[in-house]
mmCIF file with all atom_site columns, C-alpha atoms in Angstrom:
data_model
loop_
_atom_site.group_PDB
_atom_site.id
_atom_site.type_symbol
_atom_site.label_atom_id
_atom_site.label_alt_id
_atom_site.label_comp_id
_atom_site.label_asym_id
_atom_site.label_entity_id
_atom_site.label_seq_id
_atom_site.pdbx_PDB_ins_code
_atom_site.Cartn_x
_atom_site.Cartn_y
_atom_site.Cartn_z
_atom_site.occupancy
_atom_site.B_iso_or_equiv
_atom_site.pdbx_formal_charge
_atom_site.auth_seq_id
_atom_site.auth_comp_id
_atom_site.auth_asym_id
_atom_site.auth_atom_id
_atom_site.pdbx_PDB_model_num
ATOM 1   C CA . UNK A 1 1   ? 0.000   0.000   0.000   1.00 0.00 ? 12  UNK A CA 1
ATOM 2   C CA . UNK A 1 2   ? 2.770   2.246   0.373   1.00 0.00 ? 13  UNK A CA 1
ATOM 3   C CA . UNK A 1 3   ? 4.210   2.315   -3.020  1.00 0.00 ? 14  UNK A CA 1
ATOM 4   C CA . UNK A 1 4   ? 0.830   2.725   -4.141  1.00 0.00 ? 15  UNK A CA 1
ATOM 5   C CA . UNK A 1 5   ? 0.288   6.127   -2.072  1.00 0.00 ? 16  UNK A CA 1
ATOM 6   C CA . UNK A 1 6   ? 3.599   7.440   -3.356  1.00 0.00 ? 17  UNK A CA 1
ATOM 7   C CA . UNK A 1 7   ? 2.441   6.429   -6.660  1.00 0.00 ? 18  UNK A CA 1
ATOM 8   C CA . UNK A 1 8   ? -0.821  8.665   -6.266  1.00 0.00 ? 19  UNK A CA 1
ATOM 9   C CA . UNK A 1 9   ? 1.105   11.111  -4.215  1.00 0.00 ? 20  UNK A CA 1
ATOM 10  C CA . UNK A 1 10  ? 3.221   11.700  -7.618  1.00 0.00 ? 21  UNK A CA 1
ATOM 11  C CA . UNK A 1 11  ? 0.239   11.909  -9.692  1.00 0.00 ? 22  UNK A CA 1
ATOM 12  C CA . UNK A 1 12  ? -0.952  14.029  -7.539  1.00 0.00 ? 23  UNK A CA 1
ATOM 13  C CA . UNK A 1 13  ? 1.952   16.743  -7.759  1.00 0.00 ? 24  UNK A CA 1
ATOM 14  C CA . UNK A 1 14  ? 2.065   16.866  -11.043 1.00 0.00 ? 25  UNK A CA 1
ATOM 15  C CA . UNK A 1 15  ? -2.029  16.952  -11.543 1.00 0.00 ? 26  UNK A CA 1
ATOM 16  C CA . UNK A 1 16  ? -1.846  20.039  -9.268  1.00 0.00 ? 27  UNK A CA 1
ATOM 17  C CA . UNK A 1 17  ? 1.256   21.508  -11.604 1.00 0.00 ? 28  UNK A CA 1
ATOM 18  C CA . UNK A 1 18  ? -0.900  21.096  -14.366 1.00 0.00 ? 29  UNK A CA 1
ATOM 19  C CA . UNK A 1 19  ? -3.957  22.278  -13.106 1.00 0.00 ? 30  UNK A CA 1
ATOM 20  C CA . UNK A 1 20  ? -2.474  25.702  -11.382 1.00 0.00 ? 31  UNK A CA 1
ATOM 21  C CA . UNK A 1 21  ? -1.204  26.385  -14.925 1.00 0.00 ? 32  UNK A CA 1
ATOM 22  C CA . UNK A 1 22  ? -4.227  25.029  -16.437 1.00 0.00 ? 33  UNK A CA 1
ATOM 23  C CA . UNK A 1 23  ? -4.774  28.652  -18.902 1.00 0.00 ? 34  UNK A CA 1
ATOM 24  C CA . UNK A 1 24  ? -1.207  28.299  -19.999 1.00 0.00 ? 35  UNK A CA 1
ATOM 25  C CA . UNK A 1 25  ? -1.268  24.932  -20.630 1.00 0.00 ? 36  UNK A CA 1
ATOM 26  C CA . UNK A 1 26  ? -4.571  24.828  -22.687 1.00 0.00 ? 37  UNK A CA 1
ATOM 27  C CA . UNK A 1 27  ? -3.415  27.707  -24.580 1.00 0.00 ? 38  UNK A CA 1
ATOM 28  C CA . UNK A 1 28  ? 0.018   25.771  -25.572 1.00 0.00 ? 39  UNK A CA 1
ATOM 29  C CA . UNK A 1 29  ? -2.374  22.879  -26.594 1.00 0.00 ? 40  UNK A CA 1
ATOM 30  C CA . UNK A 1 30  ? -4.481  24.726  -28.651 1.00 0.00 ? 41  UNK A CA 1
ATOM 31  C CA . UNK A 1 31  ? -1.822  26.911  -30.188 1.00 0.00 ? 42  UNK A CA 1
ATOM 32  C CA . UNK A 1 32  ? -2.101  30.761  -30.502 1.00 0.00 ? 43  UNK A CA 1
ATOM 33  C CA . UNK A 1 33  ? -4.853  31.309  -32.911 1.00 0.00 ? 44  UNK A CA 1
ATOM 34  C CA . UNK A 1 34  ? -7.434  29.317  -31.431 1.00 0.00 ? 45  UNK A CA 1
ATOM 35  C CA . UNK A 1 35  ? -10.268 30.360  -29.562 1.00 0.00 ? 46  UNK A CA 1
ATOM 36  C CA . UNK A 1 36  ? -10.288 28.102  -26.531 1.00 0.00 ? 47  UNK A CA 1
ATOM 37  C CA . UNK A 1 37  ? -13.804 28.004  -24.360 1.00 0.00 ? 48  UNK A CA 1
ATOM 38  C CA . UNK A 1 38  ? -15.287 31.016  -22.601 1.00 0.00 ? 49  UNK A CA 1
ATOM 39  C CA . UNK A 1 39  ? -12.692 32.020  -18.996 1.00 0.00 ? 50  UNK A CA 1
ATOM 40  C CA . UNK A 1 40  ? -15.642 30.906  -16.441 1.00 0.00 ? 51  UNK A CA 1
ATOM 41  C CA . UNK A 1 41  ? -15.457 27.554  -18.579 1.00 0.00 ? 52  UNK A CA 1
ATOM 42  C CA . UNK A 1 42  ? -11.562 27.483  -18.136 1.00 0.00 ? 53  UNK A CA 1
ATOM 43  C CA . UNK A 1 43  ? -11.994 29.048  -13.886 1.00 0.00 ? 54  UNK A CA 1
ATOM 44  C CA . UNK A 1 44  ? -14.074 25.693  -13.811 1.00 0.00 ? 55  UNK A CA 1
ATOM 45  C CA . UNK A 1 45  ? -11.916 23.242  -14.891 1.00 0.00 ? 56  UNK A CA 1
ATOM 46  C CA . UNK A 1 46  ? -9.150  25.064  -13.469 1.00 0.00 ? 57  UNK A CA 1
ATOM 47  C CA . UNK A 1 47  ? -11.116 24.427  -10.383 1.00 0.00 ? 58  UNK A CA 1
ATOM 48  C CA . UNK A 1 48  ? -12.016 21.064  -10.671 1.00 0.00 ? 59  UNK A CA 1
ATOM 49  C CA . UNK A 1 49  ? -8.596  19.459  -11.761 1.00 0.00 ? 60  UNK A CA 1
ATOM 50  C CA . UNK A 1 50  ? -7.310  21.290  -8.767  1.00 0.00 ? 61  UNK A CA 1
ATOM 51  C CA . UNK A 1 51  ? -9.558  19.658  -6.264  1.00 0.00 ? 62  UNK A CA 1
ATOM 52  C CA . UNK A 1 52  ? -9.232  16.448  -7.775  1.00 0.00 ? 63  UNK A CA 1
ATOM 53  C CA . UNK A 1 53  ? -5.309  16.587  -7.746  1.00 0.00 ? 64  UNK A CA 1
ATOM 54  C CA . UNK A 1 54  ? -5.298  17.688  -3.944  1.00 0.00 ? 65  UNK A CA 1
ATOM 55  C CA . UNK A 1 55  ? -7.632  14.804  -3.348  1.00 0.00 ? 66  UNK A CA 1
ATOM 56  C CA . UNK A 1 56  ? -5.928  12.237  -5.365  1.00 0.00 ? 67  UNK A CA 1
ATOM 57  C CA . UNK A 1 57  ? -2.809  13.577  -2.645  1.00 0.00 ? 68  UNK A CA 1
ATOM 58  C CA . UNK A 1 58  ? -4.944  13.218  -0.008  1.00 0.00 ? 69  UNK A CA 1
ATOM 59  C CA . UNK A 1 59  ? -5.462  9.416   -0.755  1.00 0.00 ? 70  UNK A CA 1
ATOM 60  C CA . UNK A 1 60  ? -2.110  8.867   -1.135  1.00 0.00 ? 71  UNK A CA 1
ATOM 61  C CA . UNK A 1 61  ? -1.369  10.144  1.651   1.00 0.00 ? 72  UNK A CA 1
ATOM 62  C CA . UNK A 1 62  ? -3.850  7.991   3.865   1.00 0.00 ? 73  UNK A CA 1
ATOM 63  C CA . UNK A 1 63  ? -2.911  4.564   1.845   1.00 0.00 ? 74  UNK A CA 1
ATOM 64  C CA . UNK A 1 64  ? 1.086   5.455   2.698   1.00 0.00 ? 75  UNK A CA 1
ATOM 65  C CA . UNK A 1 65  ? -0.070  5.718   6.367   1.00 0.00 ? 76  UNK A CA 1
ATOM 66  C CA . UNK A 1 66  ? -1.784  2.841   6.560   1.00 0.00 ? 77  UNK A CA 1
ATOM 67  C CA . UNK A 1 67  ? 0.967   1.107   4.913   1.00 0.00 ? 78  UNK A CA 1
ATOM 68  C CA . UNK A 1 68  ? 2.841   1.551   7.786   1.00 0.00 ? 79  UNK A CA 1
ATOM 69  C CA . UNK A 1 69  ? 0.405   0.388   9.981   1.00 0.00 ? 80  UNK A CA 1
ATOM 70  C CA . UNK A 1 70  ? 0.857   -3.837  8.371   1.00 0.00 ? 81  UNK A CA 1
ATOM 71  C CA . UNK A 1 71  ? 0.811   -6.255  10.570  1.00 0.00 ? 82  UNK A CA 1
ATOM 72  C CA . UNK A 1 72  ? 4.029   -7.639  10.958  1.00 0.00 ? 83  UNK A CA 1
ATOM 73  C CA . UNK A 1 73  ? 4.523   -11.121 8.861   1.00 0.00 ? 84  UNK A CA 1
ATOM 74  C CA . UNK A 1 74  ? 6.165   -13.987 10.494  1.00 0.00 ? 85  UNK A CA 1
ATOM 75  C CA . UNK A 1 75  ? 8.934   -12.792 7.981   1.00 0.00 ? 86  UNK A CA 1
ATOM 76  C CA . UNK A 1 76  ? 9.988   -9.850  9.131   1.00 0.00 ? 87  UNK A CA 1
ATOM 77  C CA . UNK A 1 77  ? 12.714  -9.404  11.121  1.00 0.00 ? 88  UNK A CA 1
ATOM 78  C CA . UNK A 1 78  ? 12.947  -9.961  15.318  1.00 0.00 ? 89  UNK A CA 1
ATOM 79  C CA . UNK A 1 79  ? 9.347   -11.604 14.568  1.00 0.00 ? 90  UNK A CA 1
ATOM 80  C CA . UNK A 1 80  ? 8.704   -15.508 14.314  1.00 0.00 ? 91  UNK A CA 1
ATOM 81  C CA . UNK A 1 81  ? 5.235   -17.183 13.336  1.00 0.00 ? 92  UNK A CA 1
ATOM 82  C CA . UNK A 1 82  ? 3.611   -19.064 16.365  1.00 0.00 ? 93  UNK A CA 1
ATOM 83  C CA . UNK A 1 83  ? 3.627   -22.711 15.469  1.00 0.00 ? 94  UNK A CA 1
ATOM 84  C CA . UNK A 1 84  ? -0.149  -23.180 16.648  1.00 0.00 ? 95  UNK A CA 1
ATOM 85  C CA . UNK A 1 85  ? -1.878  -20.030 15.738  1.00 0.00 ? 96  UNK A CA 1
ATOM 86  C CA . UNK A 1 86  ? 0.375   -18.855 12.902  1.00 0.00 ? 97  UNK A CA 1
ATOM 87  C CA . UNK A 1 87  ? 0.139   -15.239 14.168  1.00 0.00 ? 98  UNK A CA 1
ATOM 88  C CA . UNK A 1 88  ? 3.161   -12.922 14.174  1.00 0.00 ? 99  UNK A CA 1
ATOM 89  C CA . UNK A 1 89  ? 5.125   -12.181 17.786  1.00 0.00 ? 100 UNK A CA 1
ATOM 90  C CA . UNK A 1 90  ? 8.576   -11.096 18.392  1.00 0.00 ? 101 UNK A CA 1
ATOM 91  C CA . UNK A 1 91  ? 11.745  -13.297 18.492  1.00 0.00 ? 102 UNK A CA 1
ATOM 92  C CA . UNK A 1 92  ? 12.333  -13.173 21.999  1.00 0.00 ? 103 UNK A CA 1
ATOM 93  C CA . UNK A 1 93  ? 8.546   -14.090 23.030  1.00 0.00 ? 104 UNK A CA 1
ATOM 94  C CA . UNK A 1 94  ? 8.588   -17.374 25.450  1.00 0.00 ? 105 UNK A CA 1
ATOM 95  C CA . UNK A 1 95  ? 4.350   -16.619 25.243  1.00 0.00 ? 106 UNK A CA 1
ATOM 96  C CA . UNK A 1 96  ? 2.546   -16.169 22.252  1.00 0.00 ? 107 UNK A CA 1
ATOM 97  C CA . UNK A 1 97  ? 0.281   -13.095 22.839  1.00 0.00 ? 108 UNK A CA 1
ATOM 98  C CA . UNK A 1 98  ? -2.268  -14.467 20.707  1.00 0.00 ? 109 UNK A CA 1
ATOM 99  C CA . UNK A 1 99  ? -3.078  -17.908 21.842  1.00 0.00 ? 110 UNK A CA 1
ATOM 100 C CA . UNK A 1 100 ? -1.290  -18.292 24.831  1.00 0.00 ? 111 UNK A CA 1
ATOM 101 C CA . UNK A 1 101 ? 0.653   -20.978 24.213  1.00 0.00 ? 112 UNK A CA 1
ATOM 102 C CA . UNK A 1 102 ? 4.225   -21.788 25.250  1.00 0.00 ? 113 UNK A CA 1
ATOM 103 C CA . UNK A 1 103 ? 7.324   -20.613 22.577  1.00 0.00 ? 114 UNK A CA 1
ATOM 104 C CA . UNK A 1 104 ? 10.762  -21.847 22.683  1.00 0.00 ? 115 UNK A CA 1
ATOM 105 C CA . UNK A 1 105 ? 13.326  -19.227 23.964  1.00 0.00 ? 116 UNK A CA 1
ATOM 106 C CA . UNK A 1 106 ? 15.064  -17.709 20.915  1.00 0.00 ? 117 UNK A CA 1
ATOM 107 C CA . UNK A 1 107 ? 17.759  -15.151 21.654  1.00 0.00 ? 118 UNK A CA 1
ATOM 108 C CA . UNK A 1 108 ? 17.455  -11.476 19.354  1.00 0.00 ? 119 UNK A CA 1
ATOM 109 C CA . UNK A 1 109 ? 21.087  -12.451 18.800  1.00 0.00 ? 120 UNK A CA 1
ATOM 110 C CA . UNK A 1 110 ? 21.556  -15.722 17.268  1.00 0.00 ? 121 UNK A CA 1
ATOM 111 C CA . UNK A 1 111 ? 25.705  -15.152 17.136  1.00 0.00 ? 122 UNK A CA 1
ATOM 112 C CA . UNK A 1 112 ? 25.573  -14.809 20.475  1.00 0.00 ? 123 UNK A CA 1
ATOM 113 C CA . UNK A 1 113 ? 23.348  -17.927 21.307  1.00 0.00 ? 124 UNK A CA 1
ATOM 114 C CA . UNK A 1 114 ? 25.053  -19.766 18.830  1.00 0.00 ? 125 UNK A CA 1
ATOM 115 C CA . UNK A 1 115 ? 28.814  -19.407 20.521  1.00 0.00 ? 126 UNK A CA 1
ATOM 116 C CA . UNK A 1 116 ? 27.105  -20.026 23.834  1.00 0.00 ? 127 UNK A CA 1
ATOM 117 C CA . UNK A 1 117 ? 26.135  -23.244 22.460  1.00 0.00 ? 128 UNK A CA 1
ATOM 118 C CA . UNK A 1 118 ? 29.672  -24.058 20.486  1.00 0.00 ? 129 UNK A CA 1
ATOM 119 C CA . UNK A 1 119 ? 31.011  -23.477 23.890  1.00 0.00 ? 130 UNK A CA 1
ATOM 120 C CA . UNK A 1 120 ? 29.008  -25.814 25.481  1.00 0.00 ? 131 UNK A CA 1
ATOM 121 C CA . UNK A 1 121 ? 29.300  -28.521 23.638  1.00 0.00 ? 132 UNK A CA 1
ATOM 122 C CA . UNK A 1 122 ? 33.159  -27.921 23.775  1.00 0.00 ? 133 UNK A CA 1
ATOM 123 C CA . UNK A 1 123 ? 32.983  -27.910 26.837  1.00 0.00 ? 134 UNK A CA 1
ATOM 124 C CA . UNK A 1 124 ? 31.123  -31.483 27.311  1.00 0.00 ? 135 UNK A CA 1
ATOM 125 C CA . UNK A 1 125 ? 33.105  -32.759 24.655  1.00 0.00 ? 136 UNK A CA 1
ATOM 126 C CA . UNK A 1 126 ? 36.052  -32.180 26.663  1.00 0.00 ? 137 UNK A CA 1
ATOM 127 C CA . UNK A 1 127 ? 34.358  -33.721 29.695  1.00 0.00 ? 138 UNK A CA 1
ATOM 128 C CA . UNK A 1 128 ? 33.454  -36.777 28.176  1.00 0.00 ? 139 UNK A CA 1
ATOM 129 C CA . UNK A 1 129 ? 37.474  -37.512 26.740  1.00 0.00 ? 140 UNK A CA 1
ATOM 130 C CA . UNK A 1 130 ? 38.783  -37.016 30.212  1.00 0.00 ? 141 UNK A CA 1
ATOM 131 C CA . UNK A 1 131 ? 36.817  -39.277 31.224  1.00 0.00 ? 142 UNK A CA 1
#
């Protein structure tokens, strides 16, 4: 949803360039010896493509906002999926807050974890050949 508000946002700008310039920019299109429409024709669409550019903003706007407001997928990073209700919760969770159920204990820093572990096993590795 968020690239599509910028997208609109975009449009949006250059709608409103267009339309603030709207007298100028018909009379380039129609070249300078044609009679365009009467000026409280032109004042209204002048007026309308203005509105519609500031509200095509305003929509972006509100969809980039609410693209920020996603849920958070099991994919996203310091977040794991709950292996029972397959809702989102953070890495370090020993509770899901969804279903209640029991997580296993996952450090936020797995190199850390992981040498803890190494050492460990070193550790009863060496315990075990003394032996």
């Amino acid at each position: 949803m968020k690239s599509i508000g910028g997208i609109l946002i975009g449009l949006g700008l250059a709608w409103l360039a267009f339309a603030l310039n709207y007298h100028e920019a018909m009379r380039e299109i129609r070249g300078p010896f044609r009679s365009g429409p009467d000026p409280i024709t032109e004042y209204e669409n002048k007026r309308t493509n203005t509105y519609l550019s500031i509200g095509t903003i305003a929509v972006g706007v509100i969809l980039m906002g609410f693209g920020s407001l996603q849920r958070p997928s099991g994919d996203d990073r310091g977040y794991r999926t709950c292996p029972k209700c397959a809702e989102a919760v953070r890495a370090a969770a020993v509770v899901c807050k969804h279903c209640g159920s029991e997580l296993s204990p996952i450090s936020d820093q797995p190199g850390k974890s992981s040498y803890k572990a190494l050492a460990k096993a070193a550790e009863e590795a060496e315990r075990k050949q003394r032996r």
